[in-house]
Amino acid sequence: MRLEAHVRGSIEEALERMGIPAPDEVPVEVAPAAVAELAPEARKAGVRLAFEAHMRQLTDTLASSLQFLDMTPPDTAGLTIDFSNLSFAGEDLSEVIDVLKDRTINAHLKNGYVDQTGGGHFKALDDGMTDYERVLPLLRDAGYGGFLAIECLGTEAQVRPIETARRDLAILRRFLDNMGRNNTRDEAP
């Protein structure tokens, strides 16, 4: 059984039992009941549920992430912190890292900027609103020991996905080397 399919099915089943059609976005009021339905399965499988801090979604700011986390069990639910999404929302990443450190399960790394219409434009990992040379030491100092997942988006990633992933991995390695530590695994495509 693939957990991903089971979790997706469980969310839809939980919403159905509550008489709510499965929307594209889960309203904040529905989230605790849906997570409560998933929590026993997650515990049984030995996993934690990670909800991404994502633009225009349930956990798109520090405040909305905290609201969501306050309604969910800490042993089962946490966040995948996407630093650029939170930068795009105008959040202070040093505060984000400090406040969310105990509930951070994963970290997404990408970079870019948001234009005046709210559209995202994605660039190399060292080119955009998120200063990873500042963020990564803060994350380390907060005790984060999880994965750093590079998320490659935008036109360049669509046209040249392997080259884009390799470029951003090289940039991440440079950032980590500058911190005096390079633990990246060679899992680039």
mmCIF file of C-alpha atoms in Angstrom, residues 53-119:
data_model
loop_
_atom_site.group_PDB
_atom_site.id
_atom_site.type_symbol
_atom_site.label_atom_id
_atom_site.label_comp_id
_atom_site.label_asym_id
_atom_site.label_seq_id
_atom_site.Cartn_x
_atom_site.Cartn_y
_atom_site.Cartn_z
ATOM 1 C CA ALA A 53 3.696 26.441 3.998
ATOM 2 C CA HIS A 54 2.358 27.370 0.577
ATOM 3 C CA MET A 55 1.222 30.561 -1.117
ATOM 4 C CA ARG A 56 -2.529 31.171 -1.100
ATOM 5 C CA GLN A 57 -3.197 28.007 0.874
ATOM 6 C CA LEU A 58 -4.107 26.992 4.407
ATOM 7 C CA THR A 59 -0.604 27.646 5.795
ATOM 8 C CA ASP A 60 0.571 30.598 3.706
ATOM 9 C CA THR A 61 1.833 32.871 6.505
ATOM 10 C CA LEU A 62 3.395 32.414 9.911
ATOM 11 C CA ALA A 63 0.083 33.322 11.577
ATOM 12 C CA SER A 64 -1.974 30.867 9.502
ATOM 13 C CA SER A 65 0.654 28.149 9.991
ATOM 14 C CA LEU A 66 0.473 28.646 13.759
ATOM 15 C CA GLN A 67 -3.324 28.596 13.639
ATOM 16 C CA PHE A 68 -3.210 25.284 11.768
ATOM 17 C CA LEU A 69 -0.570 23.785 14.070
ATOM 18 C CA ASP A 70 -2.530 24.798 17.163
ATOM 19 C CA MET A 71 -5.392 22.618 15.891
ATOM 20 C CA THR A 72 -3.318 19.543 15.069
ATOM 21 C CA PRO A 73 -1.487 16.927 17.168
ATOM 22 C CA PRO A 74 2.241 17.769 17.480
ATOM 23 C CA ASP A 75 3.266 14.111 17.439
ATOM 24 C CA THR A 76 1.613 13.598 14.070
ATOM 25 C CA ALA A 77 1.390 16.875 12.133
ATOM 26 C CA GLY A 78 3.982 19.479 11.252
ATOM 27 C CA LEU A 79 5.117 21.625 8.367
ATOM 28 C CA THR A 80 7.235 21.521 5.299
ATOM 29 C CA ILE A 81 8.668 25.016 5.440
ATOM 30 C CA ASP A 82 8.999 26.613 2.025
ATOM 31 C CA PHE A 83 11.150 29.624 2.768
ATOM 32 C CA SER A 84 10.446 31.384 -0.505
ATOM 33 C CA ASN A 85 6.680 31.039 -0.116
ATOM 34 C CA LEU A 86 6.963 32.659 3.298
ATOM 35 C CA SER A 87 9.342 35.324 1.909
ATOM 36 C CA PHE A 88 6.799 36.042 -0.819
ATOM 37 C CA ALA A 89 4.212 36.555 1.960
ATOM 38 C CA GLY A 90 6.499 39.133 3.598
ATOM 39 C CA GLU A 91 7.473 37.022 6.606
ATOM 40 C CA ASP A 92 10.686 37.512 8.589
ATOM 41 C CA LEU A 93 12.403 34.145 8.106
ATOM 42 C CA SER A 94 14.432 34.392 11.310
ATOM 43 C CA GLU A 95 11.137 34.635 13.211
ATOM 44 C CA VAL A 96 9.590 31.829 11.129
ATOM 45 C CA ILE A 97 12.491 29.490 11.885
ATOM 46 C CA ASP A 98 12.502 30.332 15.586
ATOM 47 C CA VAL A 99 8.743 29.997 16.057
ATOM 48 C CA LEU A 100 8.211 26.896 13.887
ATOM 49 C CA LYS A 101 11.421 24.977 14.649
ATOM 50 C CA ASP A 102 9.723 22.319 16.789
ATOM 51 C CA ARG A 103 7.099 21.551 14.152
ATOM 52 C CA THR A 104 9.305 21.699 11.043
ATOM 53 C CA ILE A 105 9.481 18.300 9.368
ATOM 54 C CA ASN A 106 10.958 19.219 5.972
ATOM 55 C CA ALA A 107 12.418 22.256 4.236
ATOM 56 C CA HIS A 108 11.830 23.303 0.619
ATOM 57 C CA LEU A 109 14.449 25.492 -1.016
ATOM 58 C CA LYS A 110 13.690 27.530 -4.117
ATOM 59 C CA ASN A 111 14.101 31.168 -5.010
ATOM 60 C CA GLY A 112 12.593 33.924 -7.071
ATOM 61 C CA TYR A 113 10.298 36.874 -6.615
ATOM 62 C CA VAL A 114 6.640 37.829 -6.819
ATOM 63 C CA ASP A 115 5.599 40.548 -9.233
ATOM 64 C CA GLN A 116 3.007 43.282 -8.618
ATOM 65 C CA THR A 117 0.190 41.005 -9.794
ATOM 66 C CA GLY A 118 1.163 38.248 -7.338
ATOM 67 C CA GLY A 119 2.717 36.027 -9.992
#
